XYZ file of C-alpha atoms in Angstrom:
774
model
C -72.101 61.131 23.593
C -71.984 57.840 21.509
C -69.248 59.425 19.194
C -67.278 60.554 22.446
C -67.441 57.178 23.837
C -66.369 55.543 20.714
C -63.493 57.741 20.465
C -62.428 56.934 24.038
C -62.698 53.308 23.236
C -60.354 53.787 20.240
C -57.933 55.828 22.280
C -57.954 53.216 25.134
C -57.221 50.322 22.708
C -54.461 52.321 21.241
C -52.882 52.960 24.567
C -53.189 49.163 25.286
C -51.331 48.316 22.022
C -48.865 50.993 22.503
C -47.950 49.342 25.823
C -47.514 45.984 24.089
C -45.328 47.640 21.522
C -43.103 49.177 24.222
C -42.287 45.639 25.455
C -41.485 44.092 21.938
C -37.830 43.904 21.255
C -37.519 42.527 17.901
C -39.453 43.181 14.604
C -41.251 39.778 14.722
C -42.454 40.513 18.274
C -43.829 43.796 17.045
C -45.601 42.014 14.319
C -46.903 39.539 16.836
C -48.559 42.289 18.862
C -50.448 43.188 15.605
C -51.534 39.741 14.985
C -52.387 38.654 18.526
C -53.807 41.917 19.889
C -54.875 44.323 17.202
C -56.560 41.901 14.898
C -59.231 40.801 17.524
C -59.583 44.235 18.915
C -60.423 45.995 15.693
C -62.763 43.053 14.576
C -60.374 42.191 11.473
C -60.605 38.643 10.045
C -57.210 39.005 8.247
C -54.089 41.181 9.130
C -50.534 41.127 7.660
C -47.446 43.024 8.621
C -44.870 43.516 5.794
C -41.325 45.045 5.615
C -39.621 46.739 2.526
C -37.254 43.968 1.388
C -33.422 44.467 0.884
C -33.827 45.154 -2.799
C -35.931 48.245 -1.943
C -38.332 47.366 -4.534
C -40.656 44.801 -2.888
C -42.524 43.856 0.281
C -41.851 40.766 2.279
C -44.296 39.367 4.789
C -43.090 39.569 8.383
C -46.203 37.932 10.106
C -49.819 37.369 9.420
C -52.987 36.318 11.190
C -55.891 34.537 9.508
C -54.269 34.802 6.018
C -54.733 31.579 3.887
C -51.688 29.920 2.552
C -52.447 30.864 -1.120
C -52.606 34.554 -0.032
C -49.300 34.214 1.952
C -47.654 33.143 -1.411
C -48.688 36.485 -2.794
C -47.480 38.444 0.225
C -44.313 36.420 0.520
C -42.586 38.609 -1.979
C -44.777 41.466 -3.271
C -43.120 43.753 -5.892
C -44.022 47.487 -5.584
C -45.502 47.423 -9.059
C -48.083 44.815 -8.358
C -51.726 45.599 -8.585
C -52.624 45.306 -4.888
C -53.458 47.710 -2.119
C -50.335 46.987 -0.245
C -47.982 47.687 -3.314
C -49.933 50.930 -4.054
C -49.547 51.943 -0.569
C -45.801 51.413 -0.737
C -45.585 53.389 -4.027
C -47.523 56.396 -2.883
C -46.809 56.432 0.763
C -50.381 57.006 1.525
C -52.921 54.779 3.194
C -55.521 52.969 1.200
C -59.108 52.675 2.402
C -61.399 50.268 0.674
C -65.112 49.889 2.291
C -66.793 47.362 -0.028
C -65.949 44.382 -2.143
C -67.182 46.027 -5.114
C -64.862 49.004 -4.647
C -62.111 46.485 -3.927
C -62.669 44.645 -7.127
C -63.316 47.771 -9.235
C -59.859 49.132 -8.002
C -57.983 45.799 -8.049
C -59.640 43.518 -10.634
C -56.806 40.941 -10.679
C -57.702 40.123 -7.037
C -61.428 39.343 -7.676
C -60.880 35.539 -7.446
C -58.977 35.697 -4.285
C -61.444 38.125 -2.769
C -64.546 36.014 -3.494
C -63.112 32.534 -3.114
C -60.172 32.840 -0.605
C -60.212 35.950 1.717
C -63.882 36.701 1.239
C -62.882 40.222 2.354
C -65.267 43.193 1.916
C -63.309 46.054 3.344
C -59.585 46.652 3.759
C -56.999 49.329 5.094
C -53.544 49.371 3.730
C -51.400 51.545 6.057
C -47.639 52.768 5.537
C -45.147 52.173 8.346
C -43.045 55.352 8.260
C -40.442 56.291 10.813
C -37.902 59.035 10.344
C -39.416 59.876 6.905
C -38.420 56.233 5.811
C -40.903 53.683 4.563
C -40.319 50.644 6.707
C -43.327 48.621 5.351
C -46.919 48.309 5.893
C -50.015 46.923 7.559
C -52.850 45.338 5.728
C -56.263 44.998 7.808
C -59.165 43.171 6.028
C -62.798 42.920 7.381
C -65.331 40.238 6.505
C -68.047 42.813 5.897
C -68.399 46.234 4.150
C -67.248 49.067 6.506
C -67.209 52.861 6.527
C -64.011 53.957 7.941
C -64.999 57.058 10.075
C -62.734 59.997 10.702
C -62.120 58.645 14.067
C -61.354 55.150 12.867
C -59.026 56.353 10.202
C -57.294 58.405 12.806
C -57.011 55.218 15.073
C -55.518 53.089 12.335
C -53.109 55.937 11.160
C -51.948 56.332 14.794
C -51.745 52.499 15.219
C -49.408 52.399 11.979
C -47.263 55.151 13.458
C -46.983 53.387 16.869
C -46.123 50.154 15.021
C -43.596 51.917 12.831
C -41.963 53.393 15.802
C -41.811 50.024 17.488
C -40.310 48.565 14.550
C -37.577 51.205 14.385
C -36.639 50.698 17.883
C -36.690 46.930 17.422
C -34.442 47.342 14.472
C -31.906 49.663 16.290
C -32.063 47.246 19.307
C -31.607 44.302 16.979
C -28.679 45.855 15.212
C -27.167 46.758 18.545
C -27.683 43.138 19.797
C -26.069 41.786 16.470
C -23.210 44.198 17.009
C -22.715 43.158 20.601
C -22.850 39.413 19.450
C -20.354 40.111 16.629
C -18.026 41.912 19.072
C -18.330 38.978 21.492
C -17.825 36.440 18.648
C -14.857 38.525 17.478
C -13.443 38.657 21.062
C -13.970 34.838 21.388
C -12.234 34.156 17.903
C -9.339 36.406 18.877
C -8.978 34.505 22.014
C -9.202 31.190 20.254
C -6.750 32.609 17.689
C -4.325 33.663 20.300
C -4.635 30.262 22.022
C -4.026 28.477 18.548
C -1.105 30.682 17.687
C 0.330 30.131 21.132
C 0.250 26.249 20.432
C 1.602 26.765 16.944
C 4.499 28.711 18.352
C 5.369 25.973 20.691
C 5.285 23.120 18.046
C 8.596 22.621 16.489
C 7.795 19.900 13.917
C 5.641 19.861 10.843
C 3.746 16.923 12.254
C 3.208 18.756 15.633
C 1.834 21.828 13.802
C -0.580 19.816 11.704
C -1.837 18.141 14.956
C -2.347 21.420 16.632
C -4.351 22.831 13.766
C -6.476 19.569 13.239
C -7.090 19.076 17.104
C -7.875 22.790 17.851
C -9.335 24.205 14.801
C -11.801 21.466 13.482
C -13.897 21.450 16.727
C -14.100 25.112 16.655
C -15.380 25.614 13.214
C -17.520 22.452 13.354
C -15.686 20.526 10.808
C -15.673 16.647 11.018
C -12.960 15.921 8.556
C -9.756 17.714 7.832
C -6.112 17.453 6.363
C -2.987 19.386 5.727
C -0.874 18.725 2.743
C 2.482 20.108 1.654
C 3.960 20.428 -1.828
C 6.791 18.020 -2.591
C 10.220 19.621 -3.055
C 9.714 19.454 -6.885
C 6.271 20.765 -6.501
C 4.639 18.097 -8.480
C 2.378 16.528 -5.917
C 0.775 17.225 -2.597
C 1.657 14.895 0.360
C -0.362 14.440 3.683
C 1.434 15.645 6.841
C 0.470 14.678 10.448
C -2.490 12.544 11.268
C -5.307 13.540 8.753
C -8.923 13.248 10.111
C -10.128 11.277 7.084
C -11.851 8.051 6.424
C -9.802 5.026 5.289
C -10.626 5.276 1.437
C -10.047 8.943 1.450
C -6.732 8.720 3.379
C -5.325 6.114 0.984
C -6.537 7.977 -2.289
C -5.266 11.411 -1.127
C -1.902 10.354 0.510
C -0.086 11.547 -2.690
C -2.038 13.854 -5.009
C -0.274 14.975 -8.260
C -0.804 18.613 -8.822
C -2.090 17.885 -12.471
C -5.189 16.276 -10.970
C -8.335 18.474 -11.276
C -9.524 18.738 -7.799
C -10.571 21.520 -5.397
C -7.483 20.995 -3.195
C -4.914 21.027 -5.999
C -6.957 24.063 -7.605
C -6.750 25.998 -4.083
C -2.936 25.401 -4.243
C -2.418 26.100 -7.992
C -4.387 29.380 -7.932
C -3.361 30.387 -4.314
C -7.049 31.152 -3.789
C -9.504 29.556 -1.388
C -12.323 27.633 -2.536
C -15.534 27.585 -0.543
C -18.110 24.806 -1.347
C -21.299 25.168 0.696
C -23.249 22.294 -0.642
C -22.901 18.983 -2.448
C -24.865 20.568 -5.247
C -22.294 23.219 -5.721
C -19.307 20.788 -5.497
C -21.081 18.608 -8.354
C -21.281 21.788 -10.355
C -17.657 22.677 -9.910
C -16.167 19.075 -10.038
C -18.774 16.600 -11.671
C -16.232 14.025 -12.432
C -15.335 13.651 -8.688
C -18.833 13.935 -6.926
C -19.726 10.355 -7.394
C -16.564 8.943 -5.842
C -16.605 11.412 -3.047
C -20.193 10.686 -2.090
C -19.341 6.925 -1.966
C -16.415 7.446 0.292
C -17.082 10.380 2.384
C -20.047 11.907 4.423
C -19.893 15.562 3.454
C -22.170 18.427 2.566
C -19.771 21.412 2.551
C -15.978 22.046 2.396
C -13.380 24.653 2.411
C -10.045 24.293 0.669
C -7.354 26.874 1.728
C -3.955 27.455 0.364
C -1.006 27.759 2.770
C 0.622 31.040 1.747
C 4.040 32.497 2.911
C 6.161 35.329 1.780
C 7.977 32.808 -0.387
C 4.872 31.553 -2.027
C 2.446 28.713 -1.670
C 3.676 25.682 0.302
C 0.584 23.536 0.544
C -2.921 23.400 1.458
C -5.701 22.683 4.083
C -9.016 20.890 3.526
C -11.910 21.030 5.840
C -15.128 19.058 5.371
C -18.504 19.462 7.001
C -21.411 16.860 7.240
C -23.954 19.432 6.997
C -24.589 22.230 4.374
C -22.956 25.363 5.444
C -22.766 29.176 4.495
C -19.425 30.619 5.088
C -20.030 34.031 6.448
C -17.529 36.723 6.002
C -16.405 36.354 9.631
C -16.106 32.593 9.078
C -13.840 33.254 6.106
C -11.757 35.915 7.875
C -11.215 33.751 10.863
C -10.285 30.629 8.797
C -7.868 32.561 6.617
C -6.326 34.101 9.408
C -5.733 30.653 11.312
C -4.497 29.225 7.941
C -2.149 32.042 7.480
C -0.672 31.605 11.021
C -0.412 27.787 10.414
C 1.445 28.572 7.158
C 4.015 30.753 8.990
C 4.379 28.034 11.609
C 5.020 25.489 8.961
C 7.343 27.688 7.166
C 9.301 28.167 10.503
C 9.276 24.491 10.891
C 10.569 23.837 7.440
C 13.577 26.255 8.333
C 14.134 24.609 11.557
C 13.904 21.276 9.937
C 16.242 22.269 7.250
C 18.836 23.476 9.799
C 18.257 20.321 11.706
C 18.746 18.142 8.614
C 21.983 20.075 7.771
C 23.344 19.300 11.144
C 22.306 15.721 10.830
C 23.836 15.573 7.311
C 27.120 16.838 8.746
C 27.080 14.299 11.488
C 25.908 11.628 9.101
C 28.754 12.481 6.751
C 31.093 11.919 9.530
C 29.231 8.688 10.617
C 29.376 7.441 7.049
C 33.159 8.175 6.746
C 33.736 6.191 9.991
C 31.362 3.447 8.578
C 33.266 3.249 5.348
C 36.681 2.968 7.092
C 35.248 0.419 9.554
C 33.615 -1.663 6.845
C 36.702 -1.529 4.701
C 38.649 -2.879 7.567
C 36.306 -5.730 8.261
C 35.902 -6.657 4.668
C 39.665 -6.937 4.280
C 39.696 -9.497 7.100
C 36.581 -11.488 5.736
C 37.498 -14.488 3.789
C 34.086 -15.812 2.795
C 31.020 -14.434 1.164
C 28.983 -15.367 4.228
C 31.311 -13.121 6.334
C 31.028 -10.305 3.902
C 27.120 -10.423 3.748
C 27.208 -10.445 7.650
C 29.420 -7.232 7.824
C 27.069 -5.509 5.377
C 23.734 -6.617 7.011
C 24.955 -6.091 10.656
C 27.134 -3.028 10.350
C 26.143 -0.982 7.132
C 22.338 -1.560 7.346
C 21.715 0.249 10.771
C 23.764 3.176 9.769
C 22.064 3.554 6.300
C 18.676 3.309 7.861
C 17.308 0.454 5.953
C 15.270 -2.139 7.632
C 15.658 -4.914 5.073
C 18.870 -5.930 3.176
C 20.401 -8.754 1.230
C 23.252 -9.761 -0.900
C 22.879 -12.202 -3.775
C 25.389 -13.639 -6.281
C 25.089 -15.100 -9.637
C 25.516 -18.701 -10.394
C 28.140 -20.111 -12.644
C 25.998 -19.911 -15.772
C 24.665 -16.397 -14.708
C 21.026 -17.560 -14.942
C 19.917 -16.771 -11.484
C 20.939 -14.903 -8.173
C 21.320 -16.830 -4.952
C 21.014 -15.475 -1.372
C 24.255 -15.229 0.491
C 24.366 -15.615 4.347
C 21.203 -14.642 6.232
C 19.319 -11.946 4.358
C 17.219 -9.561 6.442
C 14.106 -10.152 4.501
C 10.551 -11.552 5.395
C 10.684 -15.374 5.817
C 7.937 -15.526 3.329
C 10.128 -13.805 0.734
C 12.961 -16.161 1.217
C 10.554 -19.129 0.984
C 8.901 -18.105 -2.151
C 11.901 -16.899 -3.880
C 14.870 -19.217 -2.964
C 16.524 -17.878 -6.188
C 15.878 -14.838 -8.435
C 15.976 -15.936 -12.035
C 17.268 -13.158 -14.479
C 14.052 -13.887 -16.477
C 12.038 -12.292 -13.462
C 10.998 -8.730 -13.916
C 11.908 -6.910 -10.507
C 14.277 -4.206 -9.575
C 16.975 -6.581 -8.176
C 17.245 -8.575 -11.600
C 16.845 -5.283 -13.547
C 19.989 -3.908 -11.665
C 21.995 -7.084 -12.593
C 20.745 -7.151 -16.275
C 21.378 -3.447 -16.837
C 24.535 -3.234 -14.720
C 22.894 0.000 -13.219
C 21.643 0.913 -9.872
C 17.881 1.026 -9.458
C 16.418 3.578 -7.062
C 12.817 3.236 -6.117
C 11.896 6.247 -3.889
C 8.158 5.483 -2.935
C 5.272 3.145 -3.360
C 3.967 5.259 -6.382
C 7.209 4.616 -8.177
C 7.103 0.848 -7.178
C 3.558 0.746 -8.830
C 4.649 2.639 -11.948
C 7.914 0.730 -12.541
C 7.117 -2.656 -11.240
C 3.446 -3.298 -11.011
C 2.715 -6.142 -8.368
C 6.172 -6.046 -6.924
C 4.834 -4.529 -3.663
C 2.281 -7.330 -3.103
C 0.298 -8.012 0.021
C 3.180 -9.753 1.917
C 5.763 -7.102 1.075
C 3.319 -4.411 1.878
C 2.484 -6.078 5.166
C 6.365 -5.990 5.993
C 6.221 -2.158 5.647
C 8.374 -1.869 2.423
C 7.969 1.626 0.816
C 11.218 2.395 -0.929
C 14.421 0.384 -2.065
C 17.802 0.622 -3.593
C 19.159 -2.227 -5.851
C 22.875 -2.001 -6.611
C 24.894 -4.340 -9.053
C 27.987 -5.745 -7.551
C 30.612 -5.112 -10.200
C 34.237 -5.867 -10.514
C 36.708 -5.749 -13.338
C 35.672 -9.078 -14.515
C 31.940 -7.936 -14.740
C 28.743 -8.117 -12.637
C 28.836 -10.834 -9.990
C 25.538 -10.169 -8.173
C 23.360 -7.657 -6.406
C 23.088 -5.739 -3.091
C 19.456 -4.818 -2.137
C 18.227 -2.459 0.553
C 14.624 -1.780 1.762
C 13.233 1.099 3.623
C 9.951 1.446 5.613
C 9.398 4.957 4.534
C 9.541 7.081 1.285
C 13.252 7.731 0.638
C 14.438 10.329 -1.807
C 18.055 8.966 -2.032
C 19.933 12.310 -2.049
C 23.142 12.443 -4.369
C 25.506 12.141 -1.400
C 23.718 8.943 -0.247
C 23.725 7.421 -3.562
C 27.485 7.815 -3.703
C 27.813 6.290 -0.215
C 25.731 3.293 -1.137
C 27.640 2.684 -4.432
C 30.888 2.980 -2.462
C 29.737 0.363 -0.140
C 28.518 -1.910 -3.039
C 31.999 -1.396 -4.664
C 33.861 -2.385 -1.510
C 31.520 -5.388 -1.005
C 32.050 -6.414 -4.661
C 35.843 -6.311 -4.270
C 35.730 -8.239 -1.072
C 33.514 -10.966 -2.570
C 35.996 -11.076 -5.538
C 38.910 -11.521 -3.159
C 36.775 -14.031 -1.267
C 36.121 -15.995 -4.502
C 39.830 -15.929 -5.326
C 40.846 -17.067 -1.866
C 38.157 -19.857 -2.042
C 39.363 -20.963 -5.316
C 42.984 -21.045 -4.168
C 42.071 -22.810 -1.027
C 39.967 -25.329 -3.156
C 42.819 -25.956 -5.539
C 45.108 -26.385 -2.645
C 42.759 -28.835 -0.949
C 42.102 -30.554 -4.253
C 45.814 -30.965 -4.667
C 46.322 -32.321 -1.174
C 43.139 -34.636 -1.619
C 44.669 -35.722 -5.091
C 47.979 -36.657 -3.416
C 46.081 -38.623 -0.679
C 43.839 -40.332 -3.180
C 46.767 -41.213 -5.278
C 48.372 -42.914 -2.168
C 45.048 -44.660 -1.370
C 44.572 -45.511 -5.045
C 47.804 -47.296 -5.230
C 47.100 -49.087 -2.011
C 43.597 -50.105 -2.987
C 44.492 -51.151 -6.440
C 47.385 -53.216 -5.380
C 45.124 -54.803 -2.861
C 42.116 -55.268 -5.110
C 44.359 -56.651 -8.026
C 46.515 -58.793 -5.787
C 43.395 -60.718 -4.379
C 42.058 -61.966 -7.756
C 45.435 -62.459 -9.235
C 46.527 -64.703 -6.212
C 43.408 -66.711 -6.717
C 44.117 -66.902 -10.479
C 47.719 -67.821 -10.221
C 46.931 -70.424 -7.353
C 44.167 -72.255 -9.265
C 45.988 -72.251 -12.653
C 49.138 -73.546 -10.978
C 47.144 -76.230 -9.476
C 45.644 -77.193 -12.792
C 49.020 -77.289 -14.502
C 50.757 -79.281 -11.798
C 47.935 -81.851 -11.385
C 46.890 -82.991 -14.911
C 44.989 -85.906 -13.503
C 42.465 -83.906 -11.363
C 38.825 -84.858 -11.645
C 36.949 -83.231 -14.286
C 34.544 -81.661 -11.860
C 37.296 -80.281 -9.684
C 38.912 -78.768 -12.688
C 35.652 -77.336 -13.707
C 35.349 -75.765 -10.351
C 38.800 -74.257 -10.376
C 38.344 -72.885 -14.011
C 34.956 -71.225 -12.809
C 36.821 -69.479 -9.885
C 39.646 -68.349 -12.387
C 36.923 -66.869 -14.555
C 35.085 -65.244 -11.791
C 38.242 -63.660 -10.513
C 39.129 -62.468 -14.053
C 35.729 -60.832 -14.374
C 36.164 -59.083 -11.223
C 39.544 -57.714 -12.434
C 37.883 -56.519 -15.590
C 35.113 -54.692 -13.625
C 37.839 -53.200 -11.500
C 39.880 -52.071 -14.410
C 36.735 -50.632 -16.339
C 35.765 -48.702 -13.208
C 39.188 -47.318 -12.524
C 39.437 -46.308 -16.298
C 35.947 -44.571 -16.099
C 36.766 -42.779 -12.813
C 40.087 -41.641 -14.333
C 38.335 -40.195 -17.354
C 35.627 -38.515 -15.181
C 38.139 -36.973 -12.853
C 40.338 -35.898 -15.650
C 37.459 -34.263 -17.592
C 38.112 -36.243 -20.622
C 34.764 -38.288 -20.687
C 32.769 -37.007 -23.482
C 28.960 -37.228 -23.193
C 26.866 -37.882 -26.231
C 23.859 -35.881 -25.251
C 20.461 -36.468 -26.831
C 16.770 -36.260 -25.920
C 16.107 -39.324 -23.983
C 12.765 -40.675 -22.811
C 13.420 -42.350 -19.515
C 10.408 -44.621 -19.735
C 11.885 -46.146 -22.909
C 15.388 -46.323 -21.475
C 14.192 -48.245 -18.211
C 12.132 -50.595 -20.368
C 15.068 -51.207 -22.690
C 17.454 -52.316 -19.746
C 14.786 -54.083 -17.701
C 16.297 -57.597 -18.385
C 19.718 -56.507 -17.311
C 18.482 -54.855 -14.199
C 16.604 -57.947 -13.144
C 19.669 -60.128 -13.829
C 21.636 -57.933 -11.562
C 18.873 -58.061 -8.793
C 18.299 -61.729 -9.507
C 17.814 -62.752 -5.891
C 15.617 -59.746 -5.177
C 12.139 -58.563 -6.050
C 12.773 -55.702 -8.453
C 9.771 -53.328 -8.797
C 9.601 -50.696 -11.555
C 7.301 -47.555 -11.372
C 7.727 -45.058 -14.354
C 5.407 -42.135 -15.218
C 4.606 -42.327 -18.773
C 3.987 -38.577 -19.359
C 7.454 -37.490 -18.515
C 9.259 -34.886 -20.684
C 12.435 -36.073 -22.305
C 15.867 -35.371 -20.579
C 18.917 -34.243 -22.131
C 21.396 -37.007 -21.401
C 23.878 -39.755 -22.645
C 21.878 -42.920 -22.851
C 24.630 -45.286 -22.077
C 25.946 -43.220 -19.059
C 22.430 -43.053 -17.523
C 22.102 -46.783 -18.019
C 25.534 -47.154 -16.198
C 24.125 -45.137 -13.316
C 21.104 -47.401 -12.988
C 23.308 -50.494 -13.296
C 25.630 -49.336 -10.371
C 22.822 -48.217 -8.129
C 20.822 -51.415 -8.435
C 24.011 -53.476 -8.220
C 24.857 -51.591 -4.965
C 21.430 -52.187 -3.564
C 21.561 -55.975 -4.384
C 24.903 -56.118 -2.520
C 23.645 -54.737 0.637
C 20.074 -55.699 0.933
C 18.878 -59.156 1.962
C 17.758 -61.704 -0.612
C 14.053 -61.632 -1.627
C 13.579 -58.143 -0.313
C 12.233 -55.591 -2.788
C 14.440 -53.092 -4.749
C 12.370 -50.486 -6.417
C 13.076 -47.925 -9.216
C 10.638 -44.852 -9.291
C 11.010 -42.360 -12.130
C 8.797 -39.190 -11.838
C 8.866 -35.359 -12.379
C 11.134 -33.553 -9.983
C 9.164 -31.807 -7.217
C 11.785 -28.954 -6.771
C 13.912 -29.113 -9.881
C 13.301 -28.383 -13.555
C 13.572 -31.894 -14.645
C 13.069 -35.568 -13.817
C 13.665 -37.454 -10.646
C 14.863 -41.110 -10.268
C 14.857 -42.918 -6.953
C 16.410 -46.434 -6.335
C 15.248 -47.886 -2.991
C 16.239 -51.101 -0.964
C 15.228 -52.485 2.397
C 18.740 -53.209 3.641
C 20.276 -52.236 6.871
C 20.612 -48.493 5.502
C 23.532 -46.096 5.564
C 24.212 -44.005 8.511
C 23.220 -40.386 7.950
C 26.590 -39.312 9.042
C 28.092 -41.313 5.934
C 25.589 -40.055 3.322
C 28.290 -37.774 1.687
C 31.289 -39.866 2.463
C 30.013 -43.040 0.646
C 30.431 -40.993 -2.721
C 34.119 -40.893 -2.083
C 36.301 -43.416 -4.120
C 36.882 -46.924 -2.497
C 34.508 -46.132 0.405
C 32.822 -49.303 1.308
C 30.126 -50.381 3.759
C 29.801 -53.773 5.524
C 27.910 -56.081 3.236
C 25.881 -59.237 3.683
C 28.001 -61.990 5.210
C 26.470 -64.753 3.027
C 26.880 -63.176 -0.312
C 29.776 -64.070 -2.580
C 29.663 -60.660 -4.474
C 31.863 -57.875 -3.185
C 31.783 -54.128 -4.044
C 34.841 -52.163 -4.898
C 33.828 -48.769 -3.441
C 33.709 -47.032 -6.734
C 30.062 -47.387 -7.947
C 28.603 -44.437 -6.140
C 31.573 -42.384 -7.039
C 31.110 -42.892 -10.598
C 27.377 -42.452 -10.350
C 27.814 -39.064 -8.744
C 30.453 -37.900 -11.385
C 28.153 -39.080 -14.233
C 25.034 -37.362 -12.793
C 26.901 -34.129 -12.109
C 28.453 -34.203 -15.656
C 24.781 -34.129 -16.878
C 24.129 -31.056 -14.693
C 22.011 -33.093 -12.252
C 22.319 -33.720 -8.525
C 22.385 -37.031 -6.539
C 21.889 -37.619 -2.881
C 20.879 -40.167 -0.221
C 17.837 -40.376 1.933
C 16.425 -42.665 4.485
C 13.958 -45.188 3.179
C 11.508 -45.568 6.034
C 11.068 -47.833 7.962
C 14.203 -49.509 6.740
C 16.842 -49.356 3.981
C 18.340 -46.619 1.706
C 16.883 -44.399 -0.924
C 19.388 -42.986 -3.506
C 17.902 -40.108 -5.704
C 19.245 -38.367 -8.688
C 17.815 -35.741 -11.124
C 18.292 -34.862 -14.705
C 17.354 -31.768 -16.570
C 14.825 -31.363 -19.169
C 15.861 -31.621 -22.772
């Protein structure tokens, strides 16, 4: 009766466990039934469910109950040839029954330490899990005391293993069906996504629109945080971003133009026409160790895919996707991405064809526009009579049609040492302020074009950096300058200047465009040459007219200036001759007047001779290195005599470089300026001479200041004309002849210097002149 009752008890337990198995849908749920229900019901202290691994040569733990961590390391991956009951069960396909610890140790001596110190097991059953004549795995059931497995118990455990195997087989089928359904649903979803993406790609007509569709639609679907599309350049030497890449600032800047000879995953994918899948940073470091440090510093990524854009004509570029978490690219992932990339490549190829057709139409239209432009400019240039008018025609009419956003014309100075802007150049104000002149010693594309007498074409920022490092500085970069054309203005007599154009985008300068720009430059050069000839003719005509006027004025002035002292000399000398008995004092007075008037005539004649020699170009300068500090010190006595009734003040910097000058003529300039100041400034007022380094010129600057009534600004240029006089102090006996400033200007300009007038605040006049360094 007891045996029957025990059998009924085992049967009831088996029925209960079978009911639990029927509700389990996955292998892990089946194993959970063993752990949660079978283990306590049979009185086991350890139980483990293992499955045959994918390699077919080992067992892998599915779930366990009461198994210490050390033992789980053993069952984590248990080869069939290991000396354990479960491995022997897998090899033989038969259950293993061990009823005592001594028997356990005798059969599996390598497990003695585990049995005694870890599991403390005394009995154990290792049961194969077989379904449809295929070994699925096994059950390991251990007991803390020795145990005799009766025939009924053995039958129960074998039946339990059979029920578990059948449940695992059902769960496996269910799981496969579930995965198949999920795969089908995912495939359907991806097809729908692909159809949506393809629909959007078909609508997009430009390369930028296609890039935006891909980046906006695909990145969120695949879970990528960063992405970009790059196309090969026409010469296939570099990759260039298109659209709006989803990249950080440093990555965007560093990869805008990537030469194809750079070793990187993006260029490798394009070169080999093979996708590159990188599932972790460790894999990236193994493949591209020279790039990993920089990439880690500039981008948060853990995985990436680099996919070539392939068409029937070959590779046209590549797509990069980056993920901020490690990622395994499944077969489905790879198929989906390659399909999408293939569609994108076809769309880009269509866009390129469309773009080529559009560009061909635009080129034809542009050719007509350019022909009209050339005719229009040629007509306007023929009418232009000055360099400023010619520059305005180029900047206002040619620049918009050419597509340049900056432009200028500059001409060489007389000694061909620098270029000077003409008109109102369309350049950043800061550029015009920093570079009022372009000296030919400077290294930049404009001066190079003039020196070499060849056009300079710079098509992008990379070429600027390679050919003229530092030319695109912060100011020019801020203005948007990315490409430029610099064309020498050449005539039959040689190069006369330079035409510059700036573009706010990379510009390839096609052959027909180069021909157009060179034609425009040639037309401008011819017009400028005609304008120069016209200006020279007009200046010669005006000079002749002015010469005639000055001759008439000269005769009138000279006759007047000579008649006055001659009248005095004749009158007083006649009086002396007619009256021999005049008092001695009166005779002395008359003779003094005669002497003063004779001196005045001498000064007049000397000045007329000097002016005649200067205007005739026959005055020879004896140029030498002159220290102005020494020169001023040497004539200080004469200067103080000229300014006898004034407070003469001298301020001369002692560390000035020497100037190249004719000592006597510079002294004459100072004598004339101080004399002019003494005539027009009240007695006892200061007259100052200040000699220092020129602030704007390459030389030394001299200032002569007085505190007289000053010269009206409207007359600052006029007073340098011959015989031009200003009202002078009523009480002075001295009288100017109107030639002093004329001679000063002629002498200073003969030295290559400049002379001008400024207001001496708060009262008076400041006359400034400069001399060049020796």
